[in-house]
PDB file of C-alpha atoms in Angstrom:
ATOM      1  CA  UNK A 357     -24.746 -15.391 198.945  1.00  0.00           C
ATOM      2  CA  UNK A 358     -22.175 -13.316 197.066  1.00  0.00           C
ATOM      3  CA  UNK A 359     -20.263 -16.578 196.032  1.00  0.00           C
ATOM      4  CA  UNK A 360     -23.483 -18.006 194.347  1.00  0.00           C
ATOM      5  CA  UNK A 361     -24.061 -14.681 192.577  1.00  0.00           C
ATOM      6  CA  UNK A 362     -20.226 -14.783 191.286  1.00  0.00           C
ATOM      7  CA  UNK A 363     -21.117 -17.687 190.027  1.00  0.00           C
ATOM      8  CA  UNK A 364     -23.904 -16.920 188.334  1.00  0.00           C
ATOM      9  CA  UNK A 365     -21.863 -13.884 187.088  1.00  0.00           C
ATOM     10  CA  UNK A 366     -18.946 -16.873 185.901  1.00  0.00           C
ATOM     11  CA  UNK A 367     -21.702 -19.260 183.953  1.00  0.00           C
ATOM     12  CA  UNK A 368     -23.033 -16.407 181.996  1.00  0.00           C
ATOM     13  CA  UNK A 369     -19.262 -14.881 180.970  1.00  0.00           C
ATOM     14  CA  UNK A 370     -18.674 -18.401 179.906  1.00  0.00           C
ATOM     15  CA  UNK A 371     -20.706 -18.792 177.240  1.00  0.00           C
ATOM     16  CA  UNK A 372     -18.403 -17.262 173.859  1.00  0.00           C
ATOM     17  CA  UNK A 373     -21.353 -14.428 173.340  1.00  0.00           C
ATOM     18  CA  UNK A 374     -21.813 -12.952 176.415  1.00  0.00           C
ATOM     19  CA  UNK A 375     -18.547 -12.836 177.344  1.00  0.00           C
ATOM     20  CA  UNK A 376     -17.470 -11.143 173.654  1.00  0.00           C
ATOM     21  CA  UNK A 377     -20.035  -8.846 174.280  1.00  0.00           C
ATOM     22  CA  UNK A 378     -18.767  -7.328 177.461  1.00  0.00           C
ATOM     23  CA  UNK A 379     -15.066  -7.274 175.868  1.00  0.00           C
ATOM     24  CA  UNK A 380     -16.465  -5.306 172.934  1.00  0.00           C
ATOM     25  CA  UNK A 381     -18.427  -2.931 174.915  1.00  0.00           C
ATOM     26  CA  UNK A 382     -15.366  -2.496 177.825  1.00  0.00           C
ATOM     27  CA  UNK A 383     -12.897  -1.622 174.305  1.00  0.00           C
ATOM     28  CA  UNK A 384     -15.430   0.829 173.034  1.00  0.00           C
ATOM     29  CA  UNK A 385     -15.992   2.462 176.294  1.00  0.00           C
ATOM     30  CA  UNK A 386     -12.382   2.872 177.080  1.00  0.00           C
ATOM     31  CA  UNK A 387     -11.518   3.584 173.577  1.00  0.00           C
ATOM     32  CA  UNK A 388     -14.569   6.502 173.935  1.00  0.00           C
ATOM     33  CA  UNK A 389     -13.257   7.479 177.066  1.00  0.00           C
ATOM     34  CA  UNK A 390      -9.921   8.211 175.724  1.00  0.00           C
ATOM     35  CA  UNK A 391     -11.092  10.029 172.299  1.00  0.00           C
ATOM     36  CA  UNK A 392     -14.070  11.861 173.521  1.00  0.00           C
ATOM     37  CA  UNK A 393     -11.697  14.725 175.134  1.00  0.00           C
ATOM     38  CA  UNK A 394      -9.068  14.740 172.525  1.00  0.00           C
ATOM     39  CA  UNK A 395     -12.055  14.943 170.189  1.00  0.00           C
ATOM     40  CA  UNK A 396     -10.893  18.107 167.955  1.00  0.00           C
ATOM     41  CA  UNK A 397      -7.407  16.871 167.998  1.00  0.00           C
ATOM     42  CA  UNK A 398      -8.353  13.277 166.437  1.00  0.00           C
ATOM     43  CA  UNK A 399     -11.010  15.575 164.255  1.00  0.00           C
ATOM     44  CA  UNK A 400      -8.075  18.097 162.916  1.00  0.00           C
ATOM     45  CA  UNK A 401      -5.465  14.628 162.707  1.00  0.00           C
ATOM     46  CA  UNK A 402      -7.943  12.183 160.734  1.00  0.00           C
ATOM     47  CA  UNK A 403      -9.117  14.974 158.173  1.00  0.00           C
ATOM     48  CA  UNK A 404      -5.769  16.434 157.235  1.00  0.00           C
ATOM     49  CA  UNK A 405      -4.767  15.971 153.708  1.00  0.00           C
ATOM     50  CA  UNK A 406      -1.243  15.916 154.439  1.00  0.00           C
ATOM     51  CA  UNK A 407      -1.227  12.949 156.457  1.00  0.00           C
ATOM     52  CA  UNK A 408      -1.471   9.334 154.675  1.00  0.00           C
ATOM     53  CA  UNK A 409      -4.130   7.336 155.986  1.00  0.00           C
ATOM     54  CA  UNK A 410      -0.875   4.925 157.521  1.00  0.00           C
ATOM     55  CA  UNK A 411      -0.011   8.247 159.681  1.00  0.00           C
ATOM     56  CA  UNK A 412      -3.410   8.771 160.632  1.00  0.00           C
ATOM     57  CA  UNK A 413      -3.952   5.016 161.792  1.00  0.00           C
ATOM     58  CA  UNK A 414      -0.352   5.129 163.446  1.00  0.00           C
ATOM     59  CA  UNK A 415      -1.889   8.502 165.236  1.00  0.00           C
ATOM     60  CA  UNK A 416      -5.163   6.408 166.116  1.00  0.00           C
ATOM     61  CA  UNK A 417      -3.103   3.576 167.738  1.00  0.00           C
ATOM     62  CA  UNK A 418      -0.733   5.572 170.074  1.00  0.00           C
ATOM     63  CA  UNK A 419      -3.348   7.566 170.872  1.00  0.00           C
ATOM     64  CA  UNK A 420      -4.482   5.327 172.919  1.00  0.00           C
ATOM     65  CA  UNK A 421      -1.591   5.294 175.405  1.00  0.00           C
ATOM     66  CA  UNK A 422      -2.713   8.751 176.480  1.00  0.00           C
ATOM     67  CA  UNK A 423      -4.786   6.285 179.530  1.00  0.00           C
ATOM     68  CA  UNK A 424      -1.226   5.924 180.840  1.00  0.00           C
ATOM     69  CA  UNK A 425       0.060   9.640 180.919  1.00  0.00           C
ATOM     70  CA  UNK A 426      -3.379  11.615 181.083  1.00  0.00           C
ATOM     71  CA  UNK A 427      -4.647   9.713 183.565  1.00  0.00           C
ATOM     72  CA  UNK A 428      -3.131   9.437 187.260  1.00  0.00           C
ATOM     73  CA  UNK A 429      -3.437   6.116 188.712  1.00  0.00           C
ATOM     74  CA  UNK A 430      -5.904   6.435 191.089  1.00  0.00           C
ATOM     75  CA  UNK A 431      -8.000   7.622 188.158  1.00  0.00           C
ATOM     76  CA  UNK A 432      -6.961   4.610 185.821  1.00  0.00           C
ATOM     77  CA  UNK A 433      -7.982   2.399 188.654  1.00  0.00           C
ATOM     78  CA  UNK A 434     -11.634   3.832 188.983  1.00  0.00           C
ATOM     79  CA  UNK A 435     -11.891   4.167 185.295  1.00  0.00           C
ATOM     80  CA  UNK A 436     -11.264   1.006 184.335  1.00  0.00           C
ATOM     81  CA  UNK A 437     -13.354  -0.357 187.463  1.00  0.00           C
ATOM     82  CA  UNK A 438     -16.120   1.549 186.171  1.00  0.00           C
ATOM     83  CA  UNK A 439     -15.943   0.637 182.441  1.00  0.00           C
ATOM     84  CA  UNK A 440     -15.776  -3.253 183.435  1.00  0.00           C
ATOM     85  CA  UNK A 441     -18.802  -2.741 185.606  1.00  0.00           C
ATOM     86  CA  UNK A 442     -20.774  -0.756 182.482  1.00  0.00           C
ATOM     87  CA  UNK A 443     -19.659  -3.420 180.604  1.00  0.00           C
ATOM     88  CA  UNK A 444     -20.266  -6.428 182.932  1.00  0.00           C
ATOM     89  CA  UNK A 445     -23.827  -4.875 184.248  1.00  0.00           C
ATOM     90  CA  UNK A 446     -24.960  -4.591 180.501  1.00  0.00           C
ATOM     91  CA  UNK A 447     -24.348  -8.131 179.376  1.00  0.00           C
ATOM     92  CA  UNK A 448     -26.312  -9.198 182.700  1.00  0.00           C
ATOM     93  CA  UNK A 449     -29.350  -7.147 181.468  1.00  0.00           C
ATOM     94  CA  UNK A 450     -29.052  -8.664 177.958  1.00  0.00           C
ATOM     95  CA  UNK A 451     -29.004 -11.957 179.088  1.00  0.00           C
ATOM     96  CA  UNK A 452     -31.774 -11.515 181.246  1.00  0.00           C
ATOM     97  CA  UNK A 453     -33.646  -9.894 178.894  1.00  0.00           C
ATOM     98  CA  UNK A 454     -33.316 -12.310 176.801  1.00  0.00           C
ATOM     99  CA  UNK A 455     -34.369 -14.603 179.664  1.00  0.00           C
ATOM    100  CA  UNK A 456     -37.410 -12.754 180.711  1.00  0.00           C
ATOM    101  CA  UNK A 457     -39.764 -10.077 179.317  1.00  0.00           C
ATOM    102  CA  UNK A 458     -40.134  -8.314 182.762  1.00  0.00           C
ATOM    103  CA  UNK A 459     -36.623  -6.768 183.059  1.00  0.00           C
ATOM    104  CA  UNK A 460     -37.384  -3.434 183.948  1.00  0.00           C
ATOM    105  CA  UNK A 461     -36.839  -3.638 187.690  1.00  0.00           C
ATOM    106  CA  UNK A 462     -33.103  -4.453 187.020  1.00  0.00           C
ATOM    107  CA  UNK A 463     -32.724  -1.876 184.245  1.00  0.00           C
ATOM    108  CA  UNK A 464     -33.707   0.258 186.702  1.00  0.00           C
ATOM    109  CA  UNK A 465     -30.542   0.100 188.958  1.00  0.00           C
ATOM    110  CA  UNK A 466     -28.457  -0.537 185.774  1.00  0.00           C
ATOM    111  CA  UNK A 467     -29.493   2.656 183.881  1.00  0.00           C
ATOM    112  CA  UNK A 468     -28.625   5.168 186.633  1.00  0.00           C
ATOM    113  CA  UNK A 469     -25.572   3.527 187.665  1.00  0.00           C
ATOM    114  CA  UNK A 470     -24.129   3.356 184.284  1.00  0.00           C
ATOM    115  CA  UNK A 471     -25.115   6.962 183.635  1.00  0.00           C
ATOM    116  CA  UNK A 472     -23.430   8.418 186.998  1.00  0.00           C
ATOM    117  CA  UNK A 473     -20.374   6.221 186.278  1.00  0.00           C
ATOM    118  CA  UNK A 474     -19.823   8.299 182.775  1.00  0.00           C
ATOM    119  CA  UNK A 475     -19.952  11.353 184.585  1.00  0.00           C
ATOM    120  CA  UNK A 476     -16.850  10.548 187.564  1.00  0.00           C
ATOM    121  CA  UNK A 477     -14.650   8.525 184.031  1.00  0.00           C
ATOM    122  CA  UNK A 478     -12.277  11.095 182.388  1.00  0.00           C
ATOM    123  CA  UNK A 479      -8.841  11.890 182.856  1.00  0.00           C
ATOM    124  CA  UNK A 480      -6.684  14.105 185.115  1.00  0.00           C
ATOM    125  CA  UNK A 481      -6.032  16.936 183.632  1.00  0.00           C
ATOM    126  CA  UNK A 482      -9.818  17.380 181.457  1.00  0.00           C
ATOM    127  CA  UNK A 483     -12.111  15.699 184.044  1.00  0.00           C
ATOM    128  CA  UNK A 484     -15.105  13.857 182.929  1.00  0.00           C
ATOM    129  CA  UNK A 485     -15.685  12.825 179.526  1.00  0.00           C
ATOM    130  CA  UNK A 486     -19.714  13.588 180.151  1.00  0.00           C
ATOM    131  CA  UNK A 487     -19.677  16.543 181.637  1.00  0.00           C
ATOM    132  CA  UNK A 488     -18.480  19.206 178.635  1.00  0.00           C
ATOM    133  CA  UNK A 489     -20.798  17.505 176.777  1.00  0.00           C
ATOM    134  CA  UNK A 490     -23.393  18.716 178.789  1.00  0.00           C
ATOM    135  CA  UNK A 491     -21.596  22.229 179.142  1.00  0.00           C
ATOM    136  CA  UNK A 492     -20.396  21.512 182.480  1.00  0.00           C
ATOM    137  CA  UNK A 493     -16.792  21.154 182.532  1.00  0.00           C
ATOM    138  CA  UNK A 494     -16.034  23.268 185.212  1.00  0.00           C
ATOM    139  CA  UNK A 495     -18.340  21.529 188.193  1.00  0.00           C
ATOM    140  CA  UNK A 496     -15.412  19.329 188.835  1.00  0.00           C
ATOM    141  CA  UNK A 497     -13.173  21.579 190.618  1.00  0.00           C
ATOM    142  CA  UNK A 498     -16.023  22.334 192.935  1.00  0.00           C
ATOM    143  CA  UNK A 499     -16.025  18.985 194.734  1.00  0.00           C
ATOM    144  CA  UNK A 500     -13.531  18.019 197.308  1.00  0.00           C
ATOM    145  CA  UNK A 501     -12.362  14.905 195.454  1.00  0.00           C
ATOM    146  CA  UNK A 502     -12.639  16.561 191.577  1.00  0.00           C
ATOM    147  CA  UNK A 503     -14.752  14.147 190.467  1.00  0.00           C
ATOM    148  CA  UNK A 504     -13.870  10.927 192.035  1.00  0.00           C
ATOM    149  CA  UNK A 505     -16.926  10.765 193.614  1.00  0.00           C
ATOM    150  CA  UNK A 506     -19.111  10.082 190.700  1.00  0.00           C
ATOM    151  CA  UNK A 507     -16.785   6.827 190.214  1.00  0.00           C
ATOM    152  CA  UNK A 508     -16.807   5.760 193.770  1.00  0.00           C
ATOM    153  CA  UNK A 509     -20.656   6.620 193.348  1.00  0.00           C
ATOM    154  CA  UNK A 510     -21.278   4.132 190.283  1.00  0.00           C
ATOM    155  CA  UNK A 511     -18.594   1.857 191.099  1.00  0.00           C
ATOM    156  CA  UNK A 512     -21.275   0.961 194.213  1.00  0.00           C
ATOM    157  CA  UNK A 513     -24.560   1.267 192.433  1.00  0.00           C
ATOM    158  CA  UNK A 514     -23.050  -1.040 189.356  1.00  0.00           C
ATOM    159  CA  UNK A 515     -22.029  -3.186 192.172  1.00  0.00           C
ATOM    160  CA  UNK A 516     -25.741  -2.885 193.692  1.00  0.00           C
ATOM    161  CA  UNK A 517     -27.166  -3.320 190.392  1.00  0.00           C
ATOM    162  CA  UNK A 518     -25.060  -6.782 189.735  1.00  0.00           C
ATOM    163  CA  UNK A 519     -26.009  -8.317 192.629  1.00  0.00           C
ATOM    164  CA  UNK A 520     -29.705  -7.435 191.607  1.00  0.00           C
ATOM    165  CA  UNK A 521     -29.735  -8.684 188.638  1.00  0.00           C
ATOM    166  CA  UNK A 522     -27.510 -11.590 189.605  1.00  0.00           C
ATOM    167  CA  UNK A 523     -29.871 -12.280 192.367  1.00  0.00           C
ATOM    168  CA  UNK A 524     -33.332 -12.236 190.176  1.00  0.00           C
ATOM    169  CA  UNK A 525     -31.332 -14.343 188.037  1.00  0.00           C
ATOM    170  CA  UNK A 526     -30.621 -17.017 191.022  1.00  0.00           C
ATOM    171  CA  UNK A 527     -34.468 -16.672 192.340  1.00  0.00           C
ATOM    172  CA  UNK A 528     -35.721 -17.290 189.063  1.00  0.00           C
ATOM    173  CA  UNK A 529     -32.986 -20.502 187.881  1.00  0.00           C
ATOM    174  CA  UNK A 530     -34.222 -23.155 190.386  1.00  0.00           C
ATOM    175  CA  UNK A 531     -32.381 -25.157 187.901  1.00  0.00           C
ATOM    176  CA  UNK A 532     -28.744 -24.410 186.687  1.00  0.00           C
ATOM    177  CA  UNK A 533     -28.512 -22.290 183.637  1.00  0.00           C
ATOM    178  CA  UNK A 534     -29.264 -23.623 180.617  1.00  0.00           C
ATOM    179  CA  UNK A 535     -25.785 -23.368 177.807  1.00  0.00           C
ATOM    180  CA  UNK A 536     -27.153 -21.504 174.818  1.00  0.00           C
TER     181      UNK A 536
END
């Protein structure tokens, strides 16, 4: 069972668009989850008038190394897992989409899972990336693991929601998978 879903998971990354999609979506996601809570920082960098725009893209590129010293590595690990799995779960529900009208029953264990997994991604020292957005910064430090949960949390239901859609996929390809 779960090696004929990998490989349904393997046939779809193989075509050149699906498998640039996910890519693109896993770089903005990490590149959001990195610049979302230095946000005022890149704000006050990118509109300074003292900095050439050389500076300010020099600023852009190393700031992007803050995954390896904001971030411990248990939380690079998760974040990373997560991101893929966002990433990976959305190109399943475009492709099947573009499959099948009736898609709703797998966005339905995509949308939640992808939504719980932005709340647990964030680094160490700020926490979530979701969370102060929503004015709740602080709710971290309440739970036992500071936040880990929510990643441990959507790392499963992404994992549910691949094998769902993977598995409507299978039930519905009685043939192999046509190359588009």
């Amino acid at each position: 069972m779960f090696h004929s879903r990998l490989k349904v998971v393997a046939e779809i990354l193989a075509r050149k668009k699906y498998f640039l999609f996910t890519v693109t979506v896993f770089a903005f996601l990490l590149i959001l989850t990195i610049w979302i809570p230095n946000f005022s920082l890149l704000k006050t960098i990118l509109l300074s008038p003292r900095l050439s725009i050389l500076e300010k893209l020099n600023f852009l590129k190393n700031s992007l190394l803050s995954l390896e010293t904001s971030f411990t590595p248990a939380s690079r690990v998760l974040t990373v897992a997560v991101l893929l799995l966002i990433s990976l779960n959305l190109s399943l529900v475009v492709f099947y989409f573009s499959r099948r009208k009736d898609y709703l029953n797998s966005l339905g264990s995509s949308l939640p899972a992808t939504i719980i997994g932005l709340l647990g991604v964030g680094c160490a020292s700020c926490g979530s990336i979701l969370l102060p957005l929503l004015g709740l910064s602080g709710v971290l430090i309440l739970l036992p693991l500071k936040g880990i949960e929510f990643s441990v949390l959507s790392i499963a239901l992404l994992l549910y929601s691949v094998l769902r859609i993977t598995k409507n996929l299978e039930r519905e390809n009685l043939c192999p998978i046509k190359k588009s």
